[in-house]
């Protein structure tokens, strides 16, 4: 297993460019193990990414990888999937990338229920450009574009996707990489548009500015706040305050777009 | 006047703060981000005195500026590269709407593949959108041009793009003379252009019209923009009275007897300026105003100085044609009785211009061959 995972990495491109303490590497490793767990052939897997810290992952993964424009990864992936529906697509995006400029593509991919696996690394900040607030920055948190704390309200990404028609939504975090790996693997096995929100830490551009400590403290807080869907069902509203739901939040069956399309033209 | 050591990006942001705008809308993109961050810091300290809207895309930034300017607000936004390309529809739209919007673009290459290096193709490829474009060669010019852009824009009711090179200017620090708000207000004054959206006076603006009317509007817009070079010179006279320095739409540095002139815009002009003393018989024509293209001024400079050869430095490339400045220059020279040779050095992508390259280019540009070009990597 160790050797195979190594095969999925472009080891010549390492070490990566991420800052010390960044969670992107943890999420990328979980993705690699999940692909392995799903049992896909290396040549059948395509990784599509947008632009930003998270999207650099595409450069380190030893599959067909497509590093696309800001926010548009899902639109590129939709074209790929429709042209070659047998391919297994994983779309890596950041919170800023996916939910700002990418917001429109995100809801339409969900609406079509096209079989793409969206992995959104949510570190609550635009990291690569130095720490501007994103549509997933919690209200009141500081950023270079909100030195006094942002007044804006963040999206609940999974609820947004569900409202738009996504059929699988899960949330994991960088502090619990084994669970994250399982969630991505389940998303891979789900037919339809799957969203995995991977909470992650950016100690440099987010943690430091908001006095959240270093990577260790941020990971600890992430872990402490995480409550599984099962456990949450036994807790009341007060107990759930300030907690983050983790695990598979929803998973339903619905017709998948590329399959329906090829059936409609008699090629399925 | 107080000098401060600031980056080109900071100079732009401080100028906006000194002008006193009503609304800033922006989205982060390298290498422009420091402009927005500096403005956000002013906002947090209560020193910006305007609405600061941190939007979800560059398109939204310019749309937000359009809405605010239609309501009579003085607005500002800044972007770069892919951000500018993403705004493309709105860039046309704001000019057609005759709104005096000022935007800074920090030059950066456009993909694919991704590249962060300075290439002027992002803004030059917006040349047909109906915006005035002014290129700066240093941080002082950036500061001063932002002030002047508001005057130009508000007098002609046309948007203006202030452009400077990423990293060379945006991220390097220089001593910049930064006047206070009071001083700046002597030049700028409050905005007094007419709002299009007025409470109590309902109307449909930016609506649909037939082609015949659109024809008239485009004609009027184009004719109005033609006033920009002379207005720029006029504005600079009053600018000089207040600040003690001034600029021209096209600047020339010509040692006596120079037969060759290097023609360029942006940070490369500064490189050329420094190299000129070592290049005997060579002059420089620095293009500041690119839109409208000051053809008359350029022809008169060339005629007056009897330049026989022009070496253009193009930090861009219109693929399939060549350098954009060279194309524009050649079009402007059409019909001149004594036509100089035009040779182009194309630095598209991200190649540094060195003194050695300049020397080699000038040496190898044969005055008997009327036109030619070289790629930067051929001179390395």
Coordinates of C-alpha atoms in Angstrom, one line a residue:
Chain A
X1 CA 0.0 0.0 0.0
X2 CA 2.8 2.4 0.9
X3 CA 4.4 1.9 -2.6
X4 CA 1.2 2.4 -4.5
X5 CA 0.5 5.7 -2.6
X6 CA 3.9 6.9 -3.6
X7 CA 3.1 6.1 -7.2
X8 CA 0.2 8.5 -7.0
X9 CA 2.6 11.4 -6.2
X10 CA 4.9 13.2 -8.5
X11 CA 7.7 12.8 -6.0
X12 CA 10.1 14.8 -8.2
X13 CA 7.9 17.9 -7.6
X14 CA 8.3 17.6 -3.9
X15 CA 8.9 19.3 -1.5
X16 CA 5.7 21.2 -1.9
X17 CA 5.4 25.0 -1.7
X18 CA 2.9 25.1 1.2
X19 CA 3.8 26.9 4.3
X20 CA 4.9 25.1 7.5
X21 CA 1.8 23.9 9.4
X22 CA -0.5 24.1 6.4
X23 CA -3.3 21.5 6.2
X24 CA -3.3 21.2 2.4
X25 CA -0.8 18.3 2.5
X26 CA -2.9 16.4 5.0
X27 CA -6.0 16.7 2.8
X28 CA -4.0 15.8 -0.4
X29 CA -2.6 12.7 1.3
X30 CA -6.2 11.7 2.4
X31 CA -7.3 12.2 -1.2
X32 CA -4.5 10.0 -2.5
X33 CA -5.3 7.2 0.0
X34 CA -9.0 7.5 -0.8
X35 CA -8.3 7.1 -4.5
X36 CA -6.3 4.0 -3.7
X37 CA -9.1 2.7 -1.4
X38 CA -11.6 3.2 -4.2
X39 CA -9.5 0.9 -6.3
X40 CA -9.3 3.1 -9.4
X41 CA -6.7 2.6 -12.1
X42 CA -4.2 5.4 -12.1
X43 CA -4.9 6.1 -15.8
X44 CA -8.7 6.5 -15.2
X45 CA -8.3 9.2 -12.6
X46 CA -8.3 12.9 -13.5
X47 CA -7.6 15.7 -11.0
X48 CA -8.9 19.1 -11.8
X49 CA -8.0 22.1 -9.7
X50 CA -8.7 25.9 -9.8
X51 CA -6.1 28.3 -8.6
X52 CA -4.9 29.1 -5.1
X53 CA -2.9 27.3 -2.4
X54 CA -5.2 24.3 -2.5
X55 CA -5.1 23.9 -6.2
X56 CA -1.3 23.5 -6.2
X57 CA -2.1 19.9 -5.2
X58 CA -2.8 19.0 -8.8
X59 CA 0.9 19.6 -9.5
X60 CA 1.9 17.0 -7.0
X61 CA -0.5 14.2 -8.0
X62 CA 0.6 11.6 -10.5
X63 CA -2.5 11.4 -12.6
X64 CA -3.8 13.3 -15.5
X65 CA -4.1 16.7 -13.8
X66 CA -5.6 19.9 -15.1
X67 CA -4.8 23.2 -13.3
X68 CA -7.5 25.6 -14.4
X69 CA -8.6 29.2 -13.9
X70 CA -9.8 30.7 -10.7
X71 CA -13.2 29.3 -9.7
X72 CA -13.8 27.5 -12.9
X73 CA -12.5 24.0 -12.1
X74 CA -16.0 22.5 -12.1
X75 CA -16.8 23.9 -15.5
X76 CA -13.6 22.3 -17.0
X77 CA -14.4 19.1 -15.2
X78 CA -18.0 19.1 -16.5
X79 CA -16.6 19.2 -20.1
X80 CA -14.1 16.4 -19.3
X81 CA -16.8 14.2 -17.7
X82 CA -19.2 14.7 -20.6
X83 CA -16.5 13.9 -23.2
X84 CA -15.1 10.9 -21.3
X85 CA -17.8 9.7 -18.8
X86 CA -15.8 6.7 -17.8
X87 CA -13.1 8.8 -16.2
X88 CA -13.1 9.3 -12.4
X89 CA -12.9 13.0 -11.7
X90 CA -11.7 14.7 -8.4
X91 CA -12.0 18.4 -8.3
X92 CA -9.8 20.1 -5.7
X93 CA -10.8 23.7 -4.8
X94 CA -10.2 26.1 -2.0
X95 CA -13.0 28.0 -0.1
X96 CA -12.3 31.3 -2.0
X97 CA -11.9 29.6 -5.3
X98 CA -15.0 27.4 -5.1
X99 CA -17.5 29.7 -3.4
X100 CA -16.8 33.2 -4.8
X101 CA -16.0 33.2 -8.5
X102 CA -16.7 29.5 -8.6
X103 CA -20.1 29.8 -6.9
X104 CA -22.1 29.7 -10.0
X105 CA -20.4 26.6 -11.4
X106 CA -20.7 25.0 -8.0
X107 CA -24.5 25.3 -7.8
X108 CA -24.9 24.3 -11.4
X109 CA -22.8 21.2 -11.1
X110 CA -24.9 20.3 -8.0
X111 CA -28.1 21.0 -10.0
X112 CA -27.1 18.7 -12.8
X113 CA -26.0 16.0 -10.3
X114 CA -23.0 15.3 -12.6
X115 CA -20.7 12.6 -11.3
X116 CA -17.8 14.8 -10.0
X117 CA -16.1 14.5 -6.7
X118 CA -15.6 18.0 -5.3
X119 CA -13.1 18.3 -2.5
X120 CA -13.1 21.8 -1.1
X121 CA -10.2 22.6 1.3
X122 CA -11.8 25.2 3.5
X123 CA -9.2 27.1 5.5
X124 CA -11.5 30.2 5.7
X125 CA -9.1 32.5 3.9
X126 CA -7.5 33.4 0.6
X127 CA -4.1 32.1 1.5
X128 CA -2.0 32.5 -1.7
X129 CA -2.7 36.2 -2.0
X130 CA -1.9 36.8 1.7
X131 CA -5.1 36.5 3.7
X132 CA -8.2 38.2 2.3
X133 CA -11.6 37.1 3.6
X134 CA -13.5 34.6 1.5
X135 CA -17.2 33.7 1.4
X136 CA -16.4 31.0 4.0
X137 CA -14.7 33.3 6.5
X138 CA -16.8 33.2 9.7
X139 CA -18.3 36.6 10.6
X140 CA -16.1 38.7 12.8
X141 CA -12.8 37.0 11.8
X142 CA -10.0 39.2 10.6
X143 CA -8.4 39.3 7.2
X144 CA -6.3 41.8 5.3
X145 CA -9.4 43.0 3.6
X146 CA -11.3 43.1 6.9
X147 CA -8.8 44.3 9.5
X148 CA -11.5 44.9 12.0
X149 CA -13.3 41.6 11.3
X150 CA -15.6 40.7 8.4
X151 CA -19.2 41.8 8.7
X152 CA -20.3 39.3 6.0
X153 CA -21.9 36.0 6.8
X154 CA -20.4 32.8 5.4
X155 CA -22.1 30.2 3.3
X156 CA -22.8 26.8 4.8
X157 CA -21.3 25.1 1.8
X158 CA -22.9 21.7 2.2
X159 CA -26.3 23.2 2.7
X160 CA -25.8 25.4 -0.4
X161 CA -24.9 22.3 -2.4
X162 CA -27.8 20.4 -1.0
X163 CA -30.2 23.2 -1.8
X164 CA -28.8 23.3 -5.4
X165 CA -29.3 19.6 -5.8
X166 CA -26.1 17.8 -4.7
X167 CA -26.7 14.2 -3.7
X168 CA -23.8 13.6 -1.4
X169 CA -22.4 16.0 1.2
X170 CA -19.7 15.2 3.8
X171 CA -17.5 17.2 6.1
X172 CA -14.2 16.2 7.5
X173 CA -11.1 17.9 8.8
X174 CA -7.3 17.9 8.7
X175 CA -7.1 16.9 12.3
X176 CA -8.9 13.6 11.6
X177 CA -7.3 12.5 8.3
X178 CA -8.4 8.8 8.5
X179 CA -12.0 9.9 8.6
X180 CA -11.4 12.4 5.8
X181 CA -10.0 9.6 3.7
X182 CA -13.1 7.5 4.3
X183 CA -15.4 10.4 3.4
X184 CA -13.6 11.1 0.1
X185 CA -13.6 7.4 -0.6
X186 CA -17.4 7.3 0.0
X187 CA -17.8 10.3 -2.2
X188 CA -15.9 8.6 -4.9
X189 CA -18.2 5.6 -4.7
X190 CA -21.3 7.8 -4.8
X191 CA -22.9 8.3 -8.3
X192 CA -23.7 12.0 -8.7
X193 CA -22.3 15.3 -7.6
X194 CA -20.4 14.7 -4.3
X195 CA -19.1 17.5 -2.1
X196 CA -16.5 16.9 0.6
X197 CA -15.7 20.0 2.7
X198 CA -12.3 19.4 4.2
X199 CA -11.7 21.9 7.0
X200 CA -8.1 22.8 7.2
X201 CA -5.8 25.2 8.9
X202 CA -3.9 28.2 7.5
X203 CA -1.7 29.2 10.5
X204 CA 0.1 31.9 8.5
X205 CA -2.6 34.0 6.7
X206 CA -5.5 33.2 9.0
X207 CA -4.4 31.7 12.4
X208 CA -1.8 34.3 13.1
X209 CA -4.0 37.3 12.3
X210 CA -6.9 35.9 14.4
X211 CA -4.6 34.8 17.3
X212 CA -5.7 31.2 16.9
X213 CA -2.2 29.8 17.7
X214 CA -0.1 27.7 15.5
X215 CA -1.0 24.6 13.4
X216 CA -1.1 22.4 16.5
X217 CA -3.6 24.6 18.4
X218 CA -5.7 25.1 15.3
X219 CA -5.8 21.3 14.6
X220 CA -6.7 20.7 18.2
X221 CA -9.6 23.2 18.1
X222 CA -10.8 21.7 14.8
X223 CA -10.8 18.2 16.4
X224 CA -12.5 19.4 19.6
X225 CA -15.3 21.2 17.7
X226 CA -16.0 18.2 15.4
X227 CA -19.1 16.2 16.3
X228 CA -20.1 13.2 14.3
X229 CA -23.6 13.1 12.7
X230 CA -24.5 10.1 14.9
X231 CA -23.4 11.8 18.1
X232 CA -25.0 15.1 17.1
X233 CA -28.4 13.3 16.9
X234 CA -28.2 12.7 20.7
X235 CA -27.3 16.3 21.5
X236 CA -29.5 19.3 22.1
X237 CA -29.2 22.8 20.4
X238 CA -27.2 24.3 23.2
X239 CA -24.7 21.4 23.2
X240 CA -24.3 21.8 19.5
X241 CA -23.5 25.5 19.6
X242 CA -20.0 26.2 18.3
X243 CA -19.7 22.5 17.2
X244 CA -19.0 21.4 13.6
X245 CA -21.0 18.5 12.2
X246 CA -18.7 15.9 10.6
X247 CA -19.2 12.8 8.6
X248 CA -21.7 12.1 5.8
X249 CA -24.3 14.9 6.2
X250 CA -26.5 13.6 3.3
X251 CA -26.4 11.0 0.7
X252 CA -29.4 10.4 -1.6
X253 CA -29.9 8.7 -5.0
X254 CA -30.9 10.6 -8.1
X255 CA -30.3 10.3 -11.8
X256 CA -26.7 11.2 -12.8
X257 CA -26.4 13.7 -15.6
X258 CA -23.7 12.2 -17.9
X259 CA -25.4 8.8 -17.7
X260 CA -28.8 10.3 -18.4
X261 CA -27.4 12.3 -21.3
X262 CA -25.7 9.3 -23.0
X263 CA -28.8 7.2 -22.5
X264 CA -30.9 9.9 -24.1
X265 CA -28.7 9.9 -27.2
X266 CA -28.7 6.1 -27.3
X267 CA -25.1 5.5 -26.4
X268 CA -25.4 4.3 -22.8
Chain B
X1 CA 6.6 68.2 0.7
X2 CA 6.9 64.9 2.7
X3 CA 8.6 62.1 0.9
X4 CA 7.7 58.5 2.0
X5 CA 9.3 55.3 0.9
X6 CA 6.4 53.2 -0.5
X7 CA 5.8 50.6 -3.1
X8 CA 4.0 51.3 -6.4
X9 CA 0.9 49.6 -5.1
X10 CA 1.0 51.6 -1.9
X11 CA 1.4 54.8 -3.9
X12 CA -1.7 54.0 -5.9
X13 CA -3.7 53.3 -2.7
X14 CA -2.5 56.4 -0.9
X15 CA -3.4 58.5 -4.0
X16 CA -7.0 57.1 -3.8
X17 CA -7.2 57.9 -0.1
X18 CA -5.9 61.5 -0.8
X19 CA -8.4 62.0 -3.7
X20 CA -11.3 61.1 -1.4
X21 CA -13.4 58.6 -3.2
X22 CA -17.0 57.5 -2.2
X23 CA -16.6 53.8 -2.9
X24 CA -13.9 51.2 -3.4
X25 CA -14.8 47.7 -4.6
X26 CA -12.2 45.1 -5.1
X27 CA -11.2 41.5 -5.2
X28 CA -7.7 40.1 -4.4
X29 CA -5.3 39.1 -7.2
X30 CA -1.6 39.0 -7.3
X31 CA 0.2 41.4 -7.9
X32 CA -2.5 44.0 -7.2
X33 CA -3.5 42.8 -3.7
X34 CA -1.4 45.3 -1.8
X35 CA -3.5 48.1 -3.2
X36 CA -6.7 46.7 -1.8
X37 CA -5.1 45.8 1.5
X38 CA -3.7 49.3 2.0
X39 CA -7.1 50.7 1.3
X40 CA -8.7 48.2 3.7
X41 CA -6.2 49.4 6.4
X42 CA -7.2 53.0 5.9
X43 CA -10.8 51.9 6.1
X44 CA -10.2 50.0 9.4
X45 CA -8.6 53.1 10.9
X46 CA -11.5 55.2 9.7
X47 CA -9.2 57.2 7.4
X48 CA -10.7 56.2 4.0
X49 CA -14.0 57.9 4.5
X50 CA -15.8 55.8 1.9
X51 CA -17.7 52.6 1.4
X52 CA -15.3 49.6 1.1
X53 CA -16.9 46.6 -0.6
X54 CA -14.9 43.4 -0.6
X55 CA -16.7 41.6 -3.5
X56 CA -16.8 38.0 -4.7
X57 CA -15.2 38.6 -8.1
X58 CA -13.5 41.1 -10.3
X59 CA -16.6 41.3 -12.5
X60 CA -18.6 42.2 -9.4
X61 CA -16.0 44.8 -8.4
X62 CA -16.5 46.7 -11.7
X63 CA -20.3 46.2 -11.7
X64 CA -20.4 47.6 -8.2
X65 CA -18.3 50.6 -9.4
X66 CA -20.7 51.0 -12.3
X67 CA -23.8 51.1 -10.0
X68 CA -22.1 53.5 -7.6
X69 CA -20.9 55.8 -10.3
X70 CA -24.3 55.8 -11.9
X71 CA -25.5 57.2 -8.6
X72 CA -22.9 59.9 -8.8
X73 CA -20.2 58.4 -6.5
X74 CA -16.5 58.8 -7.2
X75 CA -15.3 55.2 -7.3
X76 CA -12.1 53.1 -7.5
X77 CA -11.1 49.5 -8.1
X78 CA -7.9 47.7 -8.9
X79 CA -7.0 44.4 -10.5
X80 CA -4.5 42.5 -12.6
X81 CA -4.2 40.0 -15.4
X82 CA -6.9 37.3 -15.2
X83 CA -9.0 39.7 -13.0
X84 CA -8.9 42.3 -15.8
X85 CA -9.7 39.6 -18.4
X86 CA -12.6 38.5 -16.3
X87 CA -14.0 42.1 -16.2
X88 CA -13.9 42.4 -20.0
X89 CA -17.7 42.7 -20.5
X90 CA -17.9 45.3 -17.7
X91 CA -14.9 47.2 -19.1
X92 CA -16.8 47.8 -22.3
X93 CA -20.0 48.4 -20.4
X94 CA -18.6 51.2 -18.1
X95 CA -17.2 53.1 -21.1
X96 CA -20.5 52.8 -23.0
X97 CA -22.3 54.0 -19.9
X98 CA -20.1 57.1 -19.8
X99 CA -19.1 56.7 -16.2
X100 CA -15.9 58.3 -14.9
X101 CA -14.5 55.2 -13.2
X102 CA -10.8 55.0 -12.3
X103 CA -9.2 51.6 -12.2
X104 CA -5.6 50.5 -11.6
X105 CA -4.3 47.5 -13.5
X106 CA -1.1 45.9 -12.4
X107 CA 0.4 44.1 -15.4
X108 CA 0.8 40.4 -15.2
X109 CA 0.9 37.7 -17.8
X110 CA -2.3 35.8 -18.7
X111 CA -2.4 32.0 -18.9
X112 CA -2.5 29.2 -19.8
X113 CA -0.3 28.2 -18.2
X114 CA -0.2 30.2 -15.0
X115 CA 2.4 32.8 -14.8
X116 CA 2.9 35.7 -12.4
X117 CA 5.5 37.7 -14.3
X118 CA 4.8 41.2 -15.7
X119 CA 3.5 41.2 -19.3
X120 CA 1.5 44.2 -20.5
X121 CA -0.8 42.1 -22.7
X122 CA -3.5 42.1 -20.0
X123 CA -4.3 45.8 -20.3
X124 CA -3.1 46.2 -23.9
X125 CA -5.6 43.6 -25.0
X126 CA -8.3 45.9 -23.5
X127 CA -7.4 48.6 -25.9
X128 CA -10.7 48.6 -27.8
X129 CA -12.9 48.9 -24.8
X130 CA -13.3 52.6 -24.7
X131 CA -11.1 53.3 -21.7
X132 CA -8.3 55.8 -21.5
X133 CA -5.1 54.0 -20.6
X134 CA -2.0 55.6 -19.0
X135 CA 1.2 53.6 -18.3
X136 CA 3.5 54.6 -15.5
X137 CA 7.2 54.0 -15.1
X138 CA 7.6 54.5 -11.4
X139 CA 5.8 54.9 -8.1
X140 CA 5.8 58.7 -8.2
X141 CA 4.1 58.6 -11.6
X142 CA 1.6 56.1 -10.2
X143 CA 0.7 58.4 -7.4
X144 CA 0.4 61.5 -9.7
X145 CA -1.4 59.6 -12.5
X146 CA -4.1 58.4 -10.2
X147 CA -4.9 62.0 -9.3
X148 CA -4.8 63.0 -12.9
X149 CA -7.0 60.1 -14.0
X150 CA -9.8 61.4 -11.9
X151 CA -9.7 64.8 -13.5
X152 CA -9.5 63.3 -17.0
X153 CA -12.2 60.8 -16.3
X154 CA -14.6 63.3 -14.8
X155 CA -14.1 66.0 -17.4
X156 CA -14.6 63.6 -20.4
X157 CA -17.0 61.2 -18.7
X158 CA -15.0 58.3 -19.7
X159 CA -13.3 55.7 -17.5
X160 CA -9.5 55.7 -17.1
X161 CA -7.1 52.8 -16.5
X162 CA -3.9 53.6 -14.7
X163 CA -1.4 50.9 -15.5
X164 CA 1.9 49.8 -14.1
X165 CA 4.1 46.7 -14.2
X166 CA 3.7 44.0 -11.6
X167 CA 6.6 43.5 -9.3
X168 CA 9.0 45.9 -11.1
X169 CA 6.8 48.7 -9.8
X170 CA 4.0 47.2 -7.7
X171 CA 6.5 45.5 -5.2
X172 CA 9.5 47.8 -5.3
X173 CA 9.9 50.7 -2.9
X174 CA 10.8 54.2 -3.9
X175 CA 10.8 57.6 -2.3
X176 CA 7.6 59.2 -3.3
X177 CA 6.5 62.8 -2.7
X178 CA 3.1 62.4 -1.1
X179 CA 1.1 65.5 -0.6
X180 CA -1.6 65.7 2.0
X181 CA -5.4 65.7 1.3
X182 CA -5.6 69.5 1.4
X183 CA -2.9 69.9 -1.2
X184 CA -4.5 67.2 -3.4
X185 CA -7.9 68.8 -3.1
X186 CA -6.5 71.9 -4.7
X187 CA -6.0 69.9 -7.9
X188 CA -9.0 67.5 -7.6
X189 CA -11.8 69.2 -5.8
X190 CA -15.1 67.4 -5.1
X191 CA -16.6 65.4 -7.9
X192 CA -19.3 67.2 -9.8
X193 CA -20.4 64.9 -12.6
X194 CA -24.1 64.4 -13.0
X195 CA -25.6 61.3 -11.4
X196 CA -27.5 59.1 -13.8
X197 CA -29.6 57.5 -11.1
X198 CA -31.4 60.3 -9.2
X199 CA -34.1 59.7 -6.6
X200 CA -37.3 61.3 -7.7
X201 CA -36.3 61.4 -11.3
X202 CA -37.0 57.9 -12.5
X203 CA -35.5 56.8 -15.9
X204 CA -34.2 53.7 -17.6
X205 CA -30.4 53.9 -18.0
X206 CA -28.1 51.6 -19.9
X207 CA -31.2 50.2 -21.6
X208 CA -31.6 48.8 -25.1
X209 CA -31.3 51.1 -28.2
X210 CA -31.3 50.7 -32.0
X211 CA -28.0 50.5 -33.9
X212 CA -28.4 54.0 -35.4
X213 CA -28.4 55.6 -31.9
X214 CA -25.5 53.3 -30.8
X215 CA -23.6 54.5 -33.8
X216 CA -24.1 58.1 -32.7
X217 CA -23.0 57.3 -29.1
X218 CA -19.9 55.4 -30.2
X219 CA -19.0 58.3 -32.5
X220 CA -19.4 60.8 -29.7
X221 CA -17.4 58.6 -27.3
X222 CA -14.6 58.3 -29.7
X223 CA -14.5 62.0 -30.6
X224 CA -14.6 62.9 -26.9
X225 CA -11.7 60.6 -26.1
X226 CA -9.6 62.4 -28.8
X227 CA -9.5 65.4 -26.5
X228 CA -7.6 63.5 -23.8
X229 CA -4.0 64.2 -25.0
X230 CA -4.6 68.0 -25.0
X231 CA -6.6 67.9 -21.8
X232 CA -3.8 65.9 -20.2
X233 CA -1.2 68.6 -21.2
X234 CA -3.6 71.3 -19.8
X235 CA -4.2 69.4 -16.6
X236 CA -0.5 69.0 -16.1
X237 CA 0.1 72.7 -16.2
X238 CA -2.2 73.2 -13.2
X239 CA -0.7 70.1 -11.6
X240 CA 2.8 71.6 -12.0
X241 CA 1.7 74.9 -10.3
X242 CA 0.6 72.9 -7.2
X243 CA 3.1 70.1 -7.1
X244 CA 6.1 71.3 -9.0
X245 CA 6.3 68.5 -11.5
X246 CA 4.4 67.6 -14.7
X247 CA 4.1 64.9 -17.3
X248 CA 3.3 64.7 -21.0
X249 CA 1.2 62.1 -22.9
X250 CA 4.4 61.3 -24.8
X251 CA 7.8 62.2 -23.3
X252 CA 11.0 62.5 -25.2
X253 CA 14.6 62.4 -23.9
X254 CA 16.7 63.3 -26.9
X255 CA 20.4 64.0 -26.8
X256 CA 21.5 66.3 -29.6
X257 CA 22.0 64.5 -32.9
X258 CA 20.4 61.2 -31.8
X259 CA 19.2 59.3 -34.8
X260 CA 17.7 56.3 -33.0
X261 CA 14.9 56.5 -30.5
X262 CA 13.8 53.7 -28.2
X263 CA 10.0 53.7 -27.9
X264 CA 8.4 52.1 -24.9
X265 CA 5.9 52.3 -22.0
X266 CA 5.9 51.4 -18.4
X267 CA 8.8 50.1 -16.2
X268 CA 11.0 49.5 -19.3
X269 CA 11.0 53.2 -19.8
X270 CA 12.8 53.6 -16.5
X271 CA 15.3 50.9 -17.5
X272 CA 15.9 52.7 -20.8
X273 CA 16.2 56.1 -19.0
X274 CA 19.1 54.7 -16.9
X275 CA 20.8 53.1 -19.9
X276 CA 20.6 56.2 -22.2
X277 CA 23.8 57.9 -20.9
X278 CA 25.8 54.9 -22.0
X279 CA 24.1 54.7 -25.4
X280 CA 25.5 57.4 -27.6
X281 CA 23.3 58.8 -30.3
X282 CA 20.2 57.2 -28.8
X283 CA 17.0 58.9 -27.5
X284 CA 13.9 57.6 -25.8
X285 CA 10.2 58.2 -26.5
X286 CA 8.2 57.2 -23.4
X287 CA 4.6 56.5 -24.2
X288 CA 2.4 57.4 -21.2
X289 CA -1.0 57.7 -22.8
X290 CA -1.8 54.6 -24.8
X291 CA -5.5 55.3 -25.2
X292 CA -6.3 57.5 -26.9
X293 CA -3.1 56.9 -28.9
X294 CA -1.4 60.3 -29.2
X295 CA -0.4 59.8 -32.9
X296 CA 0.0 63.5 -33.6
X297 CA 2.3 64.1 -30.7
X298 CA 4.4 61.1 -31.7
X299 CA 4.7 62.1 -35.3
X300 CA 5.7 65.6 -34.4
X301 CA 8.4 64.3 -32.0
X302 CA 9.8 62.1 -34.7
X303 CA 9.7 64.8 -37.3
X304 CA 11.2 67.4 -35.0
X305 CA 14.1 65.2 -34.0
X306 CA 14.7 63.6 -37.4
X307 CA 14.8 60.1 -35.9
X308 CA 15.7 57.6 -38.5
X309 CA 15.2 54.4 -36.5
X310 CA 12.8 53.5 -33.8
X311 CA 13.4 50.6 -31.6
X312 CA 10.2 49.5 -29.8
X313 CA 10.4 47.6 -26.6
X314 CA 7.2 45.6 -26.3
X315 CA 6.5 43.7 -23.1
X316 CA 3.6 41.9 -24.7
X317 CA 2.7 40.1 -27.9
X318 CA -0.4 39.9 -30.0
X319 CA 0.2 36.4 -31.1
X320 CA 0.3 36.1 -34.9
X321 CA 1.1 39.8 -35.3
X322 CA 3.8 40.8 -32.8
X323 CA 4.3 43.6 -30.3
X324 CA 1.3 45.8 -29.8
X325 CA 3.2 49.1 -29.3
X326 CA 5.0 48.5 -32.5
X327 CA 1.7 47.9 -34.4
X328 CA 0.2 51.0 -32.9
X329 CA 3.3 53.1 -33.7
X330 CA 3.5 51.9 -37.3
X331 CA -0.2 52.7 -37.8
X332 CA 0.4 56.2 -36.4
X333 CA 3.3 56.8 -38.7
X334 CA 1.3 56.0 -41.9
X335 CA 1.7 58.6 -44.5
X336 CA 4.7 60.4 -43.0
X337 CA 7.0 61.6 -45.8
X338 CA 10.2 60.7 -44.0
X339 CA 9.3 57.3 -42.5
X340 CA 11.7 56.0 -39.8
X341 CA 12.6 52.3 -39.7
X342 CA 10.7 50.5 -36.9
X343 CA 12.3 47.5 -35.1
X344 CA 10.6 45.7 -32.3
X345 CA 12.1 43.8 -29.3
X346 CA 9.4 41.5 -27.9
X347 CA 9.7 40.7 -24.2
X348 CA 6.4 39.0 -23.8
X349 CA 6.0 36.6 -20.9
X350 CA 8.5 37.5 -18.3
X351 CA 12.0 38.4 -19.6
X352 CA 14.0 41.2 -17.9
X353 CA 15.3 44.0 -20.1
X354 CA 19.1 44.5 -19.6
X355 CA 21.4 47.2 -20.8
X356 CA 23.3 44.7 -22.8
X357 CA 20.1 43.6 -24.6
X358 CA 19.2 47.2 -25.3
X359 CA 22.7 47.9 -26.7
X360 CA 22.6 44.8 -28.9
X361 CA 19.1 45.5 -30.2
X362 CA 20.0 49.1 -31.1
X363 CA 23.2 47.9 -32.8
X364 CA 21.6 45.2 -34.8
X365 CA 18.5 47.2 -35.9
X366 CA 19.5 48.1 -39.4
X367 CA 18.3 51.5 -40.5
X368 CA 18.1 50.3 -44.1
X369 CA 15.7 47.6 -43.3
X370 CA 12.4 49.3 -42.7
X371 CA 10.9 46.9 -40.2
X372 CA 11.8 43.8 -38.2
X373 CA 11.6 42.2 -34.8
X374 CA 13.6 40.1 -32.3
X375 CA 12.5 38.0 -29.4
X376 CA 14.1 38.8 -26.1
X377 CA 15.5 35.3 -25.7
X378 CA 17.5 35.7 -28.9
X379 CA 19.5 38.4 -27.1
X380 CA 20.2 36.7 -23.9

